[in-house]
XYZ file of C-alpha atoms in Angstrom:
562
model
C -23.123 91.054 -44.291
C -21.485 87.846 -44.896
C -19.962 86.838 -41.676
C -17.220 83.676 -40.909
C -17.445 81.894 -37.631
C -15.100 83.086 -35.146
C -13.517 80.505 -33.541
C -11.149 80.498 -30.279
C -7.788 79.561 -31.431
C -7.425 76.145 -29.244
C -10.643 75.130 -30.762
C -9.250 75.734 -34.247
C -6.324 73.396 -33.652
C -8.669 70.963 -31.728
C -11.066 70.675 -34.837
C -7.734 70.319 -37.439
C -6.000 67.781 -35.505
C -8.844 65.847 -34.015
C -11.287 65.363 -36.680
C -9.489 62.420 -38.184
C -10.368 60.732 -35.010
C -14.137 61.001 -35.359
C -15.961 57.549 -36.279
C -19.467 57.680 -37.692
C -22.846 56.558 -36.604
C -25.523 56.662 -39.335
C -24.338 59.963 -40.918
C -21.309 61.123 -40.523
C -21.879 64.749 -42.083
C -23.153 67.892 -40.480
C -27.000 68.226 -40.314
C -27.902 70.714 -43.140
C -30.900 72.480 -43.912
C -32.972 72.272 -47.081
C -31.539 75.021 -48.465
C -27.882 75.334 -49.038
C -25.293 77.955 -47.388
C -24.287 80.469 -50.250
C -25.983 83.777 -51.006
C -29.311 84.105 -50.228
C -31.954 83.905 -53.388
C -33.769 86.983 -53.006
C -31.863 89.973 -51.397
C -33.850 93.154 -52.100
C -33.604 94.625 -48.816
C -30.579 93.968 -46.483
C -32.472 95.616 -43.649
C -34.391 93.333 -40.842
C -37.506 95.582 -41.112
C -38.049 94.727 -44.696
C -40.990 92.382 -45.053
C -40.238 88.969 -46.344
C -40.680 87.875 -49.712
C -43.708 90.696 -49.666
C -45.951 88.888 -47.215
C -47.119 91.574 -44.854
C -48.638 89.600 -42.024
C -46.729 86.365 -42.265
C -44.311 85.344 -39.905
C -41.288 83.623 -41.444
C -38.968 81.566 -39.365
C -35.767 79.614 -40.331
C -34.507 76.932 -38.037
C -33.747 73.465 -37.989
C -36.281 70.675 -38.960
C -34.492 67.860 -39.283
C -36.177 65.865 -36.492
C -39.533 67.190 -37.461
C -40.439 63.989 -39.824
C -43.866 63.592 -38.033
C -45.909 66.385 -36.504
C -47.517 63.544 -33.799
C -46.256 65.152 -30.591
C -46.480 61.652 -28.964
C -43.752 60.126 -31.187
C -40.722 61.971 -30.218
C -38.798 63.780 -27.485
C -37.362 66.235 -29.959
C -38.249 69.959 -28.912
C -38.699 71.394 -32.580
C -41.850 68.764 -32.553
C -42.763 70.015 -29.165
C -42.861 73.930 -30.170
C -44.317 72.986 -33.641
C -47.137 71.270 -31.848
C -47.685 73.887 -28.956
C -48.816 76.336 -31.599
C -51.091 73.763 -33.178
C -52.388 71.788 -29.912
C -53.540 72.872 -26.326
C -52.698 70.796 -23.295
C -55.214 70.941 -20.494
C -52.678 73.111 -18.578
C -50.946 75.713 -19.980
C -47.857 77.497 -19.174
C -46.962 81.447 -19.373
C -44.537 82.328 -22.064
C -42.197 84.717 -19.753
C -42.434 82.668 -16.159
C -43.946 79.250 -16.887
C -46.309 79.887 -14.334
C -49.175 77.316 -14.516
C -52.884 78.488 -15.796
C -55.916 76.490 -16.908
C -55.893 76.304 -20.624
C -58.201 73.513 -22.074
C -59.595 73.590 -18.167
C -62.199 75.867 -16.381
C -59.871 76.126 -13.794
C -57.053 74.413 -12.036
C -57.845 70.492 -10.976
C -59.505 69.916 -7.626
C -57.332 67.441 -5.632
C -59.030 64.983 -3.180
C -57.955 65.497 0.489
C -55.598 62.224 0.144
C -53.982 63.744 -3.262
C -55.066 60.799 -5.348
C -57.995 62.094 -7.497
C -58.167 65.151 -9.550
C -61.183 66.281 -10.888
C -60.986 68.211 -14.045
C -63.901 70.362 -15.640
C -63.139 71.387 -19.617
C -64.083 74.791 -21.002
C -67.294 74.832 -23.082
C -67.131 75.475 -26.506
C -63.736 74.737 -27.345
C -63.552 73.499 -30.955
C -60.937 71.749 -33.034
C -59.869 72.465 -36.442
C -62.479 70.548 -37.955
C -65.241 72.206 -36.241
C -65.964 69.502 -33.457
C -66.259 70.430 -29.904
C -63.752 69.574 -27.398
C -65.253 66.956 -25.195
C -64.078 64.367 -22.031
C -64.071 61.574 -24.559
C -61.324 63.114 -26.640
C -59.493 63.629 -23.583
C -59.726 59.843 -22.479
C -58.832 58.746 -26.158
C -55.219 61.037 -25.513
C -54.557 59.634 -22.598
C -55.310 55.858 -24.110
C -53.268 56.608 -27.168
C -50.298 58.096 -25.418
C -49.947 54.738 -23.045
C -51.104 52.604 -25.908
C -48.037 50.540 -26.818
C -48.915 50.293 -30.534
C -48.726 54.004 -30.588
C -44.933 53.989 -29.855
C -44.815 56.795 -27.537
C -41.430 57.267 -26.123
C -42.263 59.998 -23.630
C -44.784 57.596 -21.501
C -42.436 57.772 -18.755
C -43.403 61.377 -18.026
C -46.449 59.838 -15.865
C -47.019 55.938 -16.643
C -45.769 55.343 -13.144
C -48.208 57.768 -11.518
C -51.274 57.341 -13.249
C -53.471 54.400 -12.058
C -53.527 51.603 -14.737
C -51.002 53.055 -17.151
C -48.880 50.427 -16.799
C -51.291 47.870 -17.378
C -52.196 49.675 -20.374
C -48.484 49.419 -21.667
C -47.837 46.139 -20.729
C -51.063 45.065 -22.886
C -52.940 43.392 -19.833
C -55.405 46.402 -19.982
C -57.126 48.282 -23.299
C -57.811 51.606 -21.381
C -56.169 53.555 -18.691
C -58.379 52.497 -15.501
C -57.604 55.739 -13.675
C -59.244 58.210 -15.825
C -62.679 58.209 -16.048
C -65.482 60.433 -17.624
C -68.171 61.935 -15.396
C -69.964 63.932 -18.088
C -68.951 65.581 -21.506
C -67.053 68.165 -19.930
C -65.771 66.373 -16.516
C -63.626 63.870 -16.205
C -61.506 62.279 -12.942
C -57.769 61.004 -13.210
C -56.712 58.640 -10.340
C -52.847 58.607 -9.576
C -51.261 55.636 -7.528
C -49.581 57.850 -5.206
C -49.778 61.523 -4.068
C -47.628 63.398 -6.795
C -47.265 67.259 -6.250
C -45.938 67.886 -9.081
C -48.952 66.266 -11.266
C -50.480 69.642 -12.165
C -47.468 70.395 -13.988
C -47.228 67.311 -15.636
C -50.691 68.235 -17.549
C -48.998 71.259 -19.487
C -46.177 68.899 -21.079
C -46.131 68.841 -24.592
C -46.728 65.146 -25.296
C -49.864 65.419 -23.453
C -51.285 67.998 -25.758
C -55.171 66.921 -26.539
C -56.483 65.672 -29.942
C -59.686 64.287 -31.403
C -60.632 61.013 -30.922
C -62.457 60.727 -34.335
C -60.382 62.660 -36.526
C -57.255 60.466 -35.674
C -58.994 57.582 -35.439
C -60.104 58.473 -39.152
C -56.700 59.388 -40.185
C -55.140 56.216 -39.274
C -51.270 55.878 -39.726
C -51.490 59.043 -41.556
C -52.092 60.938 -38.169
C -49.131 63.354 -38.125
C -47.976 63.318 -41.752
C -51.332 64.403 -43.654
C -53.553 65.149 -40.930
C -52.985 66.760 -37.676
C -55.717 68.655 -36.027
C -55.561 70.344 -32.206
C -57.509 73.158 -30.647
C -54.550 75.585 -30.844
C -54.354 79.239 -32.032
C -53.066 78.214 -35.414
C -53.953 74.802 -38.025
C -51.695 73.332 -40.462
C -51.965 74.487 -43.988
C -49.238 72.483 -45.443
C -46.461 69.762 -44.509
C -43.335 68.756 -46.134
C -41.347 66.486 -43.564
C -38.243 68.085 -42.645
C -38.539 70.626 -44.791
C -41.317 73.366 -44.217
C -44.479 73.681 -42.273
C -47.003 76.260 -42.893
C -49.747 77.227 -40.554
C -52.780 79.635 -40.435
C -54.421 81.277 -38.158
C -57.682 79.371 -36.536
C -60.274 81.909 -36.637
C -62.829 80.154 -34.127
C -59.771 79.714 -31.579
C -61.392 79.914 -28.374
C -58.795 82.575 -26.842
C -59.754 84.513 -29.952
C -58.148 84.848 -33.069
C -54.582 85.791 -33.537
C -52.988 88.696 -34.970
C -50.582 87.143 -37.537
C -52.333 85.652 -40.301
C -49.916 82.714 -41.438
C -46.423 81.468 -39.899
C -43.930 79.817 -42.099
C -41.144 77.678 -40.626
C -38.457 76.558 -43.141
C -35.103 74.162 -42.370
C -32.208 76.174 -42.169
C -28.729 75.697 -40.740
C -27.461 78.349 -38.831
C -25.162 80.292 -41.322
C -28.192 79.880 -44.102
C -30.609 81.236 -41.478
C -28.457 84.305 -40.548
C -28.020 85.012 -44.234
C -31.503 85.049 -44.797
C -32.281 86.943 -42.229
C -29.689 89.738 -42.993
C -31.091 89.867 -46.509
C -34.622 90.626 -44.979
C -36.063 87.172 -46.320
C -36.879 85.550 -42.378
C -37.847 87.168 -39.330
C -36.344 84.506 -36.777
C -33.391 82.506 -36.676
C -31.277 81.241 -34.043
C -27.621 82.821 -33.405
C -24.512 80.589 -32.666
C -22.966 81.319 -29.340
C -19.758 81.934 -31.055
C -21.080 84.769 -33.101
C -23.054 86.371 -30.502
C -20.455 89.190 -29.600
C -19.943 90.077 -33.359
C -23.577 90.404 -33.675
C -23.665 92.303 -30.494
C -21.052 95.202 -31.859
C -22.553 95.471 -35.019
C -25.226 98.592 -34.738
C -27.431 97.766 -37.192
C -28.158 94.483 -35.620
C -27.436 94.563 -32.105
C -30.889 95.292 -31.149
C -32.433 92.133 -32.884
C -30.008 89.747 -30.703
C -32.176 88.079 -28.010
C -30.647 86.164 -25.193
C -32.798 83.553 -23.216
C -31.320 81.301 -20.007
C -33.291 77.957 -20.082
C -34.510 76.005 -17.004
C -32.063 73.306 -18.785
C -28.579 71.446 -18.177
C -25.625 70.243 -20.454
C -23.966 67.361 -18.899
C -22.000 64.329 -19.757
C -23.874 61.480 -19.210
C -22.050 58.262 -18.033
C -23.076 54.483 -18.689
C -22.438 53.090 -15.467
C -23.006 49.706 -16.775
C -19.939 49.349 -18.779
C -16.690 50.045 -18.660
C -14.448 51.769 -17.352
C -17.692 54.079 -16.103
C -18.523 51.101 -14.012
C -15.896 52.450 -11.740
C -16.823 55.917 -9.823
C -12.898 56.741 -9.451
C -13.056 57.076 -13.283
C -16.181 59.291 -13.349
C -14.538 61.207 -10.480
C -11.418 61.468 -12.820
C -13.463 62.874 -15.572
C -15.041 65.614 -13.389
C -11.638 66.644 -12.327
C -10.235 66.743 -15.874
C -12.901 69.058 -17.496
C -12.538 72.735 -17.015
C -15.801 74.438 -16.987
C -14.671 77.654 -16.417
C -12.358 77.752 -19.548
C -15.668 75.837 -21.229
C -17.924 78.701 -20.473
C -16.053 81.897 -19.768
C -13.657 81.416 -22.775
C -14.835 79.373 -25.389
C -18.566 80.371 -24.742
C -17.635 84.187 -23.972
C -19.633 83.948 -20.606
C -22.896 83.196 -22.534
C -23.225 80.231 -20.642
C -23.133 79.550 -16.357
C -20.687 76.748 -15.454
C -22.727 74.061 -14.052
C -22.858 73.394 -10.667
C -25.794 71.347 -10.146
C -28.075 68.755 -12.153
C -30.943 71.130 -11.263
C -30.633 74.056 -13.028
C -31.572 77.646 -11.897
C -34.958 78.210 -11.324
C -35.841 74.954 -10.538
C -36.830 74.022 -6.606
C -33.782 72.541 -5.353
C -31.261 74.194 -7.002
C -28.448 75.467 -4.736
C -26.549 78.886 -6.006
C -24.068 78.115 -3.168
C -22.825 74.997 -4.923
C -19.175 75.242 -5.759
C -18.191 74.754 -9.324
C -16.479 71.450 -9.691
C -12.547 71.958 -9.378
C -10.430 71.526 -12.406
C -7.197 69.360 -11.681
C -5.621 67.121 -14.044
C -2.915 65.983 -11.537
C -5.855 64.748 -9.244
C -7.426 62.975 -12.380
C -4.452 61.177 -13.136
C -3.905 59.882 -9.562
C -7.753 58.924 -9.362
C -7.224 56.913 -12.933
C -3.990 55.209 -11.306
C -5.962 54.024 -8.523
C -8.899 52.519 -10.528
C -6.211 50.743 -12.767
C -5.265 53.066 -15.237
C -2.081 54.555 -14.634
C -1.266 55.148 -18.397
C -4.485 56.860 -18.707
C -7.461 55.356 -20.860
C -9.483 55.516 -24.008
C -13.326 55.494 -24.628
C -15.978 56.556 -27.201
C -18.693 59.207 -26.668
C -21.655 58.872 -28.697
C -22.027 62.227 -30.374
C -25.099 63.767 -31.964
C -24.268 65.069 -35.127
C -25.222 68.926 -34.680
C -22.750 71.862 -34.994
C -23.056 72.946 -31.189
C -22.776 69.540 -29.654
C -19.955 68.428 -31.948
C -18.086 71.854 -31.272
C -18.704 71.415 -27.445
C -17.082 67.806 -27.372
C -14.033 69.048 -29.579
C -13.223 71.447 -26.665
C -13.823 68.762 -24.084
C -11.785 66.281 -25.927
C -8.738 68.627 -25.983
C -9.204 69.161 -21.860
C -9.574 65.661 -21.241
C -5.962 64.667 -23.096
C -4.484 67.051 -20.038
C -5.490 63.957 -17.966
C -4.564 61.401 -20.159
C -7.880 60.605 -21.214
C -8.394 60.098 -24.781
C -12.102 60.756 -25.937
C -13.055 59.274 -29.277
C -16.139 60.623 -30.864
C -18.655 58.636 -32.608
C -20.712 61.187 -34.840
C -24.496 59.749 -34.983
C -27.406 61.267 -36.579
C -30.294 62.118 -34.373
C -32.102 58.498 -34.954
C -28.890 56.365 -34.445
C -28.012 58.544 -31.646
C -31.438 58.328 -29.998
C -31.217 54.554 -30.373
C -27.904 54.388 -28.398
C -29.266 56.623 -25.716
C -31.894 53.664 -25.031
C -29.236 50.931 -24.669
C -27.169 50.347 -22.023
C -24.750 48.898 -24.047
C -24.802 51.007 -27.003
C -22.523 53.823 -25.760
C -20.157 54.398 -23.246
C -21.037 58.235 -22.846
C -22.930 60.799 -24.335
C -24.140 64.371 -23.826
C -27.513 65.029 -22.207
C -29.129 68.485 -22.991
C -32.139 67.961 -20.676
C -34.829 70.727 -20.034
C -37.771 71.360 -17.710
C -41.443 70.012 -19.539
C -42.400 70.435 -15.957
C -41.195 72.541 -13.716
C -40.094 70.321 -10.863
C -36.937 68.737 -9.569
C -38.562 65.745 -10.363
C -38.220 66.195 -13.816
C -34.235 65.895 -13.687
C -34.116 63.552 -10.708
C -36.758 61.207 -11.016
C -36.942 60.836 -15.000
C -33.256 60.252 -15.764
C -32.372 58.146 -12.864
C -35.091 56.037 -11.350
C -34.839 52.372 -12.334
C -38.160 52.515 -13.995
C -37.011 54.746 -16.595
C -33.079 54.764 -16.608
C -33.219 52.281 -19.475
C -34.423 55.026 -21.758
C -31.051 57.142 -20.925
C -28.654 54.431 -21.043
C -27.310 55.221 -17.623
C -26.548 52.094 -16.003
C -27.662 52.952 -12.788
C -29.920 49.948 -12.380
C -27.061 47.580 -13.373
C -25.725 44.851 -11.127
C -22.778 47.166 -10.460
C -24.894 49.717 -8.749
C -28.152 47.709 -7.663
C -27.863 48.689 -4.048
C -27.388 52.296 -4.492
C -30.009 52.396 -7.200
C -32.585 50.783 -4.917
C -31.888 53.289 -2.085
C -32.135 56.338 -4.701
C -35.561 55.089 -6.179
C -36.701 55.114 -2.434
C -35.243 58.621 -2.170
C -36.892 60.085 -5.180
C -40.137 58.332 -4.635
C -40.671 59.890 -1.268
C -39.511 63.409 -2.781
C -42.559 63.116 -5.308
C -44.892 63.269 -1.788
C -43.561 66.247 -0.480
C -45.872 69.224 -0.334
C -44.069 71.540 1.701
C -42.226 73.756 -0.683
C -38.919 74.356 2.022
C -38.867 70.909 2.887
C -39.034 69.900 -0.935
C -36.213 72.351 -1.742
C -33.781 71.118 0.790
C -34.659 67.452 0.153
C -34.043 67.483 -3.501
C -30.647 69.518 -3.175
C -29.201 66.933 -0.988
C -30.181 64.331 -3.282
C -28.589 66.088 -6.079
C -25.247 66.713 -4.646
C -25.426 62.926 -3.443
C -25.870 62.029 -7.357
C -23.467 64.546 -8.812
C -20.609 65.031 -6.189
C -20.453 61.896 -4.448
C -21.690 59.147 -6.666
C -20.753 61.108 -10.066
C -23.327 59.771 -12.308
C -22.420 62.724 -14.487
C -20.806 65.800 -14.686
C -23.097 68.858 -15.155
C -21.233 71.191 -17.580
C -23.412 74.242 -18.150
C -27.039 75.890 -17.683
C -27.853 76.056 -20.944
C -28.816 79.524 -22.745
C -29.320 80.809 -26.481
C -28.972 83.529 -28.524
C -31.464 84.248 -31.446
C -32.350 87.281 -33.924
C -35.553 88.615 -34.286
C -36.474 91.411 -37.159
C -37.650 94.870 -36.199
C -41.079 94.416 -37.536
C -42.137 91.513 -35.320
C -42.896 91.511 -31.361
C -44.262 88.530 -29.516
C -42.259 85.819 -30.394
C -40.545 84.417 -27.443
C -37.485 81.780 -26.551
C -39.138 80.445 -23.359
C -36.783 79.110 -20.573
C -38.178 75.730 -21.268
C -36.446 75.453 -24.588
C -39.356 76.266 -26.873
C -39.914 78.532 -29.229
C -43.488 80.349 -28.746
C -44.723 81.822 -32.185
C -48.564 82.082 -31.616
C -48.705 85.720 -30.014
C -46.378 87.060 -32.611
C -47.486 90.681 -34.098
C -46.048 91.621 -37.585
C -45.953 95.172 -37.989
C -45.041 96.920 -41.314
C -46.382 100.056 -40.965
């Protein structure tokens, strides 16, 4: 059942008339999978109940793997790698698939916290084995944290907790060879000392980049770790890996939580169109479903039950570089906010699949205020603000756009909306690698779109980790530049104080107030929508979950061919 993508008329007009204005950065072609669009190779049965390629107990997944060049979770910030790693590796604390509620995973129980909130005492479960048969010990945990903060590793996720753990900064700047705040008590017990009390630290221990790895196996693999060798304690182990094309996982019979029901998981690189065609042919069990096609599939009696929907604890937002013109001027940032029609974007173009953004803190995170109004769409007000800022005839700027179909389409809609306010947004298409580099440079881009999800369920993930001066250079927002230095210093003090709040009600009010200042007074960015997504799961499979942290969970899948 081959379908053409459904587009809104104004989006089609935008696409035809404005594509000539797109500029390239790295690759300027659409990201495609290892398989090409066209008729699927094997079409033995067009029912989602069929067994893909005759593999009775194999889960087959077709998603984009263009960022899966290495399995090493420390070397990326990409969710595709995180969800693969979560199947192979375990973290000290786990998150429930449905609720994201924390639970001890590699630990016997949640860490014991000292009265001053600075010392976390952790006890590992005994008998946990890595895929090579060695037992998990405290030395592996200490090695994992040291490797995470070692500058030679090249991790770009250390901002998760380098300010928090004692000695992490010294490790990063080369003045220490190990993290002083992590100490072994015995083979199964260790302590983590913090620089200050931080109420969300236990949540950070469940973040994917802190998955525990085996010391000896990693050292032996050297630079082949993550490419030819990748070992964890997880419920599935690596059978084969072809970077950016395919990964094959087999169940780990000695998994400490008990062997899983599905024998094998095969994840293959496919663009969305190919994935849908392969799904309808019965060749794969799971694929993504573009929002623009969701209503079409929901109306199809043969496929409607296969459509799944998930709202995420995440936000899409226009992210300004406040260190460069024209966004060093708050009036210009405010003008862009008035020039974006969020209701038209979410309710018309996305047919109600997304909720218009009224906060940088997404729904489900403490500090989200459902009573915040969606920002007013007012092109005339936008023009007035531009004139006041010194742009009476409008302005032109460039946005760095990650060259994926969903991001480009969203930008094209916004591009058309901004024109009504005399704002010309040129789109600079970038491959994921080039885009990531621009995101790190204050002068690398004037604007980009940030898609930010909850690695840990706390407002700190959204307000500290995006805008505190110690990490803001990772996100090219220019908040700590000379134009904003005084405000940035004030903001730093606020979010630092927020980390120490333990009373839930106090915390909610504190963060909601800070968020309103950041987005509706300072206009540091424009929240667009609370993210959500549709996906397809075949009738023969249960237990596949697209979690609200934007990560697929495959390990509890059950394949039923009877």
